[in-house]
PDB file of C-alpha atoms in Angstrom:
ATOM      1  CA  MET U 878       0.000   0.000   0.000  1.00 94.00           C
ATOM      2  CA  SER U 879       1.408   3.386  -0.986  1.00 98.00           C
ATOM      3  CA  PHE U 880       1.641   6.313   1.415  1.00 98.00           C
ATOM      4  CA  THR U 881      -1.320   8.109  -0.161  1.00 98.00           C
ATOM      5  CA  GLU U 882      -3.368   4.905  -0.115  1.00 98.00           C
ATOM      6  CA  GLU U 883      -2.702   4.730   3.621  1.00 98.00           C
ATOM      7  CA  LEU U 884      -3.803   8.366   3.974  1.00 98.00           C
ATOM      8  CA  ARG U 885      -7.004   7.703   2.029  1.00 98.00           C
ATOM      9  CA  ARG U 886      -7.824   4.660   4.155  1.00 98.00           C
ATOM     10  CA  GLU U 887      -7.375   6.600   7.379  1.00 98.00           C
ATOM     11  CA  ALA U 888      -9.447   9.501   6.074  1.00 98.00           C
ATOM     12  CA  ASP U 889     -12.275   7.333   4.720  1.00 98.00           C
ATOM     13  CA  PRO U 890     -14.768   8.209   7.511  1.00 98.00           C
ATOM     14  CA  ILE U 891     -14.293  11.889   6.624  1.00 98.00           C
ATOM     15  CA  PHE U 892     -14.743  11.244   2.897  1.00 98.00           C
ATOM     16  CA  GLN U 893     -17.938   9.289   3.577  1.00 98.00           C
ATOM     17  CA  ALA U 894     -19.258  12.094   5.790  1.00 98.00           C
ATOM     18  CA  ILE U 895     -18.548  14.590   3.005  1.00 98.00           C
ATOM     19  CA  PHE U 896     -20.495  12.503   0.466  1.00 98.00           C
ATOM     20  CA  THR U 897     -23.570  12.513   2.716  1.00 98.00           C
ATOM     21  CA  HIS U 898     -23.289  16.144   3.827  1.00 98.00           C
ATOM     22  CA  PRO U 899     -26.504  18.087   3.055  1.00 98.00           C
ATOM     23  CA  PHE U 900     -24.667  20.608   0.857  1.00 98.00           C
ATOM     24  CA  VAL U 901     -23.149  17.855  -1.289  1.00 98.00           C
ATOM     25  CA  GLN U 902     -26.479  16.045  -1.352  1.00 98.00           C
ATOM     26  CA  GLY U 903     -28.076  19.356  -2.326  1.00 98.00           C
ATOM     27  CA  ILE U 904     -25.764  19.574  -5.339  1.00 98.00           C
ATOM     28  CA  GLY U 905     -26.849  16.091  -6.348  1.00 98.00           C
ATOM     29  CA  ASN U 906     -30.535  16.824  -5.798  1.00 97.00           C
ATOM     30  CA  GLY U 907     -30.414  20.336  -7.252  1.00 97.00           C
ATOM     31  CA  SER U 908     -32.061  21.618  -4.080  1.00 97.00           C
ATOM     32  CA  LEU U 909     -29.663  24.203  -2.652  1.00 98.00           C
ATOM     33  CA  GLN U 910     -30.860  27.702  -1.813  1.00 98.00           C
ATOM     34  CA  SER U 911     -29.410  30.689  -3.655  1.00 98.00           C
ATOM     35  CA  GLU U 912     -28.000  32.095  -0.403  1.00 98.00           C
ATOM     36  CA  GLN U 913     -26.074  28.886   0.230  1.00 98.00           C
ATOM     37  CA  LEU U 914     -24.593  28.900  -3.264  1.00 98.00           C
ATOM     38  CA  ILE U 915     -23.628  32.557  -2.959  1.00 98.00           C
ATOM     39  CA  HIS U 916     -21.942  32.027   0.406  1.00 98.00           C
ATOM     40  CA  TYR U 917     -19.995  29.072  -0.962  1.00 98.00           C
ATOM     41  CA  VAL U 918     -18.735  30.980  -4.009  1.00 98.00           C
ATOM     42  CA  LYS U 919     -17.713  34.017  -1.957  1.00 98.00           C
ATOM     43  CA  GLN U 920     -15.667  31.854   0.384  1.00 98.00           C
ATOM     44  CA  ASP U 921     -14.230  29.525  -2.221  1.00 98.00           C
ATOM     45  CA  PHE U 922     -13.013  32.423  -4.359  1.00 97.00           C
ATOM     46  CA  GLU U 923     -10.908  33.659  -1.442  1.00 97.00           C
ATOM     47  CA  TYR U 924      -9.862  30.144  -0.477  1.00 97.00           C
ATOM     48  CA  LEU U 925      -8.553  29.506  -3.997  1.00 97.00           C
ATOM     49  CA  ASN U 926      -6.638  32.778  -3.900  1.00 97.00           C
ATOM     50  CA  THR U 927      -4.763  31.290  -0.949  1.00 97.00           C
ATOM     51  CA  PHE U 928      -4.184  28.101  -2.954  1.00 96.00           C
ATOM     52  CA  ILE U 929      -2.506  30.192  -5.659  1.00 97.00           C
ATOM     53  CA  GLN U 930      -0.232  31.819  -3.067  1.00 96.00           C
ATOM     54  CA  ILE U 931       0.764  28.416  -1.701  1.00 97.00           C
ATOM     55  CA  TYR U 932       1.527  27.130  -5.191  1.00 97.00           C
ATOM     56  CA  GLY U 933       3.930  30.041  -5.478  1.00 95.00           C
ATOM     57  CA  GLN U 934       5.606  29.043  -2.224  1.00 95.00           C
ATOM     58  CA  ALA U 935       5.784  25.432  -3.425  1.00 96.00           C
ATOM     59  CA  ILE U 936       7.574  26.563  -6.605  1.00 96.00           C
ATOM     60  CA  HIS U 937      10.145  28.272  -4.384  1.00 93.00           C
ATOM     61  CA  GLN U 938      10.896  24.882  -2.775  1.00 93.00           C
ATOM     62  CA  CYS U 939      11.115  22.910  -6.021  1.00 94.00           C
ATOM     63  CA  ASP U 940      14.533  21.758  -7.211  1.00 92.00           C
ATOM     64  CA  ASN U 941      13.544  20.857 -10.779  1.00 93.00           C
ATOM     65  CA  ARG U 942      11.584  22.474 -13.587  1.00 96.00           C
ATOM     66  CA  LYS U 943       9.147  19.586 -13.988  1.00 93.00           C
ATOM     67  CA  ASP U 944       7.719  20.210 -10.509  1.00 93.00           C
ATOM     68  CA  MET U 945       7.846  23.979 -11.060  1.00 96.00           C
ATOM     69  CA  ALA U 946       5.832  23.548 -14.257  1.00 95.00           C
ATOM     70  CA  MET U 947       3.258  21.357 -12.512  1.00 94.00           C
ATOM     71  CA  PHE U 948       2.569  23.965  -9.821  1.00 96.00           C
ATOM     72  CA  ASN U 949       2.562  26.755 -12.415  1.00 96.00           C
ATOM     73  CA  GLU U 950      -0.034  24.831 -14.454  1.00 94.00           C
ATOM     74  CA  GLN U 951      -2.209  24.560 -11.363  1.00 95.00           C
ATOM     75  CA  ILE U 952      -2.110  28.322 -10.881  1.00 96.00           C
ATOM     76  CA  SER U 953      -3.385  28.671 -14.441  1.00 95.00           C
ATOM     77  CA  PHE U 954      -6.036  26.009 -13.785  1.00 94.00           C
ATOM     78  CA  ILE U 955      -7.486  27.985 -10.868  1.00 95.00           C
ATOM     79  CA  LEU U 956      -7.386  31.285 -12.744  1.00 96.00           C
ATOM     80  CA  ASN U 957      -8.804  30.031 -16.041  1.00 94.00           C
ATOM     81  CA  SER U 958     -10.670  26.759 -15.491  1.00 94.00           C
ATOM     82  CA  GLU U 959     -11.992  26.564 -11.944  1.00 94.00           C
ATOM     83  CA  ILE U 960     -14.115  29.613 -12.612  1.00 95.00           C
ATOM     84  CA  HIS U 961     -16.522  27.326 -14.531  1.00 96.00           C
ATOM     85  CA  PRO U 962     -18.029  25.497 -11.524  1.00 97.00           C
ATOM     86  CA  HIS U 963     -18.296  28.846  -9.734  1.00 98.00           C
ATOM     87  CA  ASN U 964     -20.168  30.263 -12.710  1.00 98.00           C
ATOM     88  CA  ASN U 965     -22.530  27.268 -12.646  1.00 98.00           C
ATOM     89  CA  PHE U 966     -23.463  28.055  -9.042  1.00 98.00           C
ATOM     90  CA  CYS U 967     -23.831  31.760  -9.861  1.00 98.00           C
ATOM     91  CA  GLU U 968     -26.117  31.062 -12.822  1.00 98.00           C
ATOM     92  CA  VAL U 969     -28.411  28.930 -10.652  1.00 98.00           C
ATOM     93  CA  ALA U 970     -28.362  31.558  -7.889  1.00 98.00           C
ATOM     94  CA  GLY U 971     -29.122  34.344 -10.387  1.00 98.00           C
ATOM     95  CA  VAL U 972     -26.081  36.484  -9.561  1.00 98.00           C
ATOM     96  CA  GLN U 973     -22.948  37.744 -11.309  1.00 97.00           C
ATOM     97  CA  TYR U 974     -19.701  36.008 -10.391  1.00 97.00           C
ATOM     98  CA  GLU U 975     -17.833  39.318 -10.353  1.00 96.00           C
ATOM     99  CA  ASP U 976     -20.124  40.590  -7.577  1.00 96.00           C
ATOM    100  CA  LEU U 977     -19.086  37.793  -5.193  1.00 96.00           C
ATOM    101  CA  GLN U 978     -15.330  38.298  -5.219  1.00 96.00           C
ATOM    102  CA  TYR U 979     -12.988  39.585  -2.503  1.00 93.00           C
ATOM    103  CA  GLU U 980     -15.339  39.019   0.413  1.00 93.00           C
ATOM    104  CA  ARG U 981     -14.225  38.629   4.014  1.00 95.00           C
ATOM    105  CA  LEU U 982     -13.364  35.053   4.971  1.00 97.00           C
ATOM    106  CA  ALA U 983     -15.805  33.359   7.338  1.00 98.00           C
ATOM    107  CA  PRO U 984     -14.304  31.715  10.475  1.00 98.00           C
ATOM    108  CA  THR U 985     -13.997  28.208   9.005  1.00 98.00           C
ATOM    109  CA  ALA U 986     -12.522  29.388   5.705  1.00 98.00           C
ATOM    110  CA  HIS U 987     -10.110  31.610   7.622  1.00 98.00           C
ATOM    111  CA  HIS U 988      -9.060  28.637   9.778  1.00 98.00           C
ATOM    112  CA  TYR U 989      -8.518  26.434   6.730  1.00 98.00           C
ATOM    113  CA  THR U 990      -6.446  28.975   4.817  1.00 98.00           C
ATOM    114  CA  ARG U 991      -4.282  29.740   7.885  1.00 98.00           C
ATOM    115  CA  HIS U 992      -3.700  26.013   8.350  1.00 98.00           C
ATOM    116  CA  MET U 993      -2.429  25.697   4.779  1.00 98.00           C
ATOM    117  CA  LEU U 994      -0.355  28.888   4.924  1.00 98.00           C
ATOM    118  CA  ASP U 995       1.287  27.825   8.186  1.00 98.00           C
ATOM    119  CA  VAL U 996       2.385  24.537   6.604  1.00 98.00           C
ATOM    120  CA  ALA U 997       3.551  26.276   3.415  1.00 97.00           C
ATOM    121  CA  GLN U 998       5.682  28.734   5.374  1.00 95.00           C
ATOM    122  CA  SER U 999       7.332  26.254   7.738  1.00 95.00           C
ATOM    123  CA  GLY U1000       7.011  22.796   6.160  1.00 95.00           C
ATOM    124  CA  SER U1001       8.770  20.763   3.503  1.00 96.00           C
ATOM    125  CA  LEU U1002       7.570  20.307  -0.070  1.00 96.00           C
ATOM    126  CA  GLY U1003       6.098  16.958   0.980  1.00 97.00           C
ATOM    127  CA  GLU U1004       4.146  18.656   3.746  1.00 98.00           C
ATOM    128  CA  ILE U1005       2.832  21.254   1.287  1.00 97.00           C
ATOM    129  CA  LEU U1006       1.634  18.494  -1.046  1.00 98.00           C
ATOM    130  CA  ALA U1007      -0.033  16.720   1.876  1.00 98.00           C
ATOM    131  CA  VAL U1008      -1.863  19.807   3.125  1.00 98.00           C
ATOM    132  CA  LEU U1009      -3.145  20.674  -0.383  1.00 98.00           C
ATOM    133  CA  LEU U1010      -4.087  17.193  -1.585  1.00 98.00           C
ATOM    134  CA  PRO U1011      -7.460  16.790   0.210  1.00 98.00           C
ATOM    135  CA  CYS U1012      -9.016  19.648  -1.763  1.00 97.00           C
ATOM    136  CA  PRO U1013      -8.680  18.160  -5.268  1.00 96.00           C
ATOM    137  CA  TRP U1014      -9.018  14.595  -4.001  1.00 97.00           C
ATOM    138  CA  THR U1015     -12.297  15.120  -2.146  1.00 98.00           C
ATOM    139  CA  TYR U1016     -13.744  17.143  -5.017  1.00 97.00           C
ATOM    140  CA  ASN U1017     -12.858  14.479  -7.568  1.00 96.00           C
ATOM    141  CA  GLU U1018     -14.480  11.825  -5.423  1.00 97.00           C
ATOM    142  CA  ILE U1019     -17.562  14.006  -4.853  1.00 97.00           C
ATOM    143  CA  GLY U1020     -17.879  14.430  -8.619  1.00 97.00           C
ATOM    144  CA  ASP U1021     -17.475  10.691  -9.172  1.00 96.00           C
ATOM    145  CA  TYR U1022     -19.967   9.899  -6.406  1.00 97.00           C
ATOM    146  CA  LEU U1023     -22.631  12.304  -7.639  1.00 97.00           C
ATOM    147  CA  LYS U1024     -22.200  11.270 -11.261  1.00 96.00           C
ATOM    148  CA  SER U1025     -22.616   7.614 -10.301  1.00 95.00           C
ATOM    149  CA  GLU U1026     -25.474   8.123  -7.830  1.00 96.00           C
ATOM    150  CA  LYS U1027     -27.492  10.778  -9.664  1.00 95.00           C
ATOM    151  CA  GLN U1028     -26.492  10.153 -13.290  1.00 95.00           C
ATOM    152  CA  PRO U1029     -27.338  13.776 -14.149  1.00 95.00           C
ATOM    153  CA  ASN U1030     -28.224  14.875 -17.649  1.00 96.00           C
ATOM    154  CA  LYS U1031     -27.876  18.378 -19.079  1.00 95.00           C
ATOM    155  CA  SER U1032     -31.189  19.443 -17.533  1.00 97.00           C
ATOM    156  CA  HIS U1033     -29.738  19.035 -14.042  1.00 98.00           C
ATOM    157  CA  PRO U1034     -28.975  22.511 -12.585  1.00 98.00           C
ATOM    158  CA  PHE U1035     -25.501  21.410 -11.451  1.00 98.00           C
ATOM    159  CA  TYR U1036     -24.649  19.198 -14.415  1.00 97.00           C
ATOM    160  CA  GLU U1037     -21.601  21.326 -15.283  1.00 96.00           C
ATOM    161  CA  TRP U1038     -20.305  21.331 -11.697  1.00 97.00           C
ATOM    162  CA  ILE U1039     -20.601  17.556 -11.331  1.00 97.00           C
ATOM    163  CA  ASN U1040     -18.988  16.856 -14.687  1.00 95.00           C
ATOM    164  CA  PHE U1041     -16.175  19.321 -14.050  1.00 95.00           C
ATOM    165  CA  TYR U1042     -15.035  17.461 -10.951  1.00 95.00           C
ATOM    166  CA  SER U1043     -15.801  13.867 -11.970  1.00 94.00           C
ATOM    167  CA  ARG U1044     -13.020  11.894 -13.634  1.00 82.00           C
ATOM    168  CA  GLU U1045     -12.916   9.738 -16.706  1.00 72.00           C
ATOM    169  CA  LYS U1046     -11.394   6.289 -16.190  1.00 54.00           C
ATOM    170  CA  GLY U1047      -7.599   6.508 -16.381  1.00 47.00           C
ATOM    171  CA  GLU U1048      -7.621  10.313 -16.531  1.00 56.00           C
ATOM    172  CA  MET U1049      -4.511  12.016 -15.118  1.00 55.00           C
ATOM    173  CA  ASN U1050      -5.314  15.122 -13.103  1.00 86.00           C
ATOM    174  CA  VAL U1051      -3.990  17.190 -10.227  1.00 92.00           C
ATOM    175  CA  THR U1052      -5.034  14.576  -7.661  1.00 95.00           C
ATOM    176  CA  GLU U1053      -2.976  11.898  -9.377  1.00 93.00           C
ATOM    177  CA  ASP U1054      -0.088  14.314  -9.939  1.00 93.00           C
ATOM    178  CA  PHE U1055      -0.018  15.246  -6.251  1.00 96.00           C
ATOM    179  CA  ARG U1056      -0.385  11.629  -5.150  1.00 96.00           C
ATOM    180  CA  SER U1057       2.487  10.378  -7.293  1.00 96.00           C
ATOM    181  CA  ARG U1058       4.775  13.162  -6.076  1.00 95.00           C
ATOM    182  CA  LEU U1059       3.778  12.692  -2.437  1.00 97.00           C
ATOM    183  CA  ASP U1060       4.292   8.927  -2.665  1.00 98.00           C
ATOM    184  CA  ALA U1061       7.746   9.485  -4.132  1.00 96.00           C
ATOM    185  CA  TYR U1062       8.584  12.060  -1.470  1.00 95.00           C
ATOM    186  CA  ALA U1063       7.403   9.769   1.343  1.00 97.00           C
ATOM    187  CA  LYS U1064       9.858   7.031   0.303  1.00 97.00           C
ATOM    188  CA  THR U1065      12.798   9.084   1.576  1.00 96.00           C
ATOM    189  CA  ALA U1066      11.044  11.099   4.295  1.00 97.00           C
ATOM    190  CA  SER U1067      11.813  10.508   7.955  1.00 96.00           C
ATOM    191  CA  VAL U1068       9.278   8.889  10.275  1.00 97.00           C
ATOM    192  CA  HIS U1069       8.656  12.294  11.870  1.00 97.00           C
ATOM    193  CA  GLU U1070       8.076  14.020   8.540  1.00 97.00           C
ATOM    194  CA  LYS U1071       5.656  11.315   7.415  1.00 98.00           C
ATOM    195  CA  GLU U1072       3.715  11.794  10.639  1.00 98.00           C
ATOM    196  CA  GLN U1073       3.616  15.527   9.948  1.00 98.00           C
ATOM    197  CA  MET U1074       2.387  14.928   6.407  1.00 98.00           C
ATOM    198  CA  LYS U1075      -0.329  12.591   7.683  1.00 98.00           C
ATOM    199  CA  ASP U1076      -1.454  15.098  10.332  1.00 98.00           C
ATOM    200  CA  HIS U1077      -1.648  17.914   7.765  1.00 98.00           C
ATOM    201  CA  PHE U1078      -3.596  15.722   5.353  1.00 98.00           C
ATOM    202  CA  ILE U1079      -6.149  14.570   7.935  1.00 98.00           C
ATOM    203  CA  LYS U1080      -6.673  18.094   9.261  1.00 98.00           C
ATOM    204  CA  SER U1081      -7.265  19.380   5.721  1.00 98.00           C
ATOM    205  CA  CYS U1082      -9.806  16.584   5.178  1.00 98.00           C
ATOM    206  CA  GLN U1083     -11.609  17.620   8.362  1.00 98.00           C
ATOM    207  CA  LEU U1084     -11.600  21.225   7.191  1.00 98.00           C
ATOM    208  CA  GLU U1085     -12.966  20.201   3.797  1.00 98.00           C
ATOM    209  CA  TYR U1086     -15.984  18.788   5.636  1.00 98.00           C
ATOM    210  CA  SER U1087     -16.209  21.942   7.733  1.00 98.00           C
ATOM    211  CA  PHE U1088     -16.129  24.098   4.578  1.00 98.00           C
ATOM    212  CA  TRP U1089     -19.299  22.376   3.320  1.00 98.00           C
ATOM    213  CA  GLU U1090     -20.878  22.860   6.732  1.00 98.00           C
ATOM    214  CA  MET U1091     -19.908  26.536   6.711  1.00 98.00           C
ATOM    215  CA  SER U1092     -21.459  26.995   3.275  1.00 98.00           C
ATOM    216  CA  TYR U1093     -24.659  25.142   4.095  1.00 98.00           C
ATOM    217  CA  ASN U1094     -25.202  27.154   7.304  1.00 98.00           C
ATOM    218  CA  GLN U1095     -23.928  30.417   5.754  1.00 98.00           C
ATOM    219  CA  GLU U1096     -21.507  30.818   8.638  1.00 98.00           C
ATOM    220  CA  LYS U1097     -20.442  34.324   9.559  1.00 96.00           C
ATOM    221  CA  TRP U1098     -18.464  35.915  12.358  1.00 96.00           C
ATOM    222  CA  PRO U1099     -20.586  36.136  15.533  1.00 94.00           C
ATOM    223  CA  VAL U1100     -20.216  39.923  15.893  1.00 93.00           C
ATOM    224  CA  LEU U1101     -20.098  42.061  12.737  1.00 79.00           C
TER     225      LEU U1101
END
């Protein structure tokens, strides 16, 4: 069993909880409220801005151009491709994507981004991969799960979102890129570093679940 297979096995209860979360189920059923979609997009826009910053820090730690290119491609992916699922939510909610950008982070989103930034600023490249991996991995599995369970057609309000994140058999994507690099890194990592990578990964998985909870409940700071 590879290192990332071990991580996935340990995190399985969190993945299963994400699949059954009411926000994820609401995507599958097409039953989410506009306010929930809007809150999600506002927070995810800022969250992904942090992802871009961490990719930049990861490039700084790379010692070869192949890894540099991979992280650079992911910056482009966020800027130019991951706007499509956001636009799907905005279309259903009846709002303009541009009107939902640069909002204040809610407590959970703030916690998640600080967790990732802390690891990026003080951890190894392997730790950065581990802290980032749950985001693409959980989303790919959500897309696969919803596509299999709901079998949406083009009339489904979130057809584009589900198809964006679901994977074709044998398709290579950022999840597989990150997994292969993390597995390779883990082969020479110390026992302590592997424990650190596992802790970062599991915490990010927990915060992925919390992000859906935040969006569903439209979480805000208690005193504004």
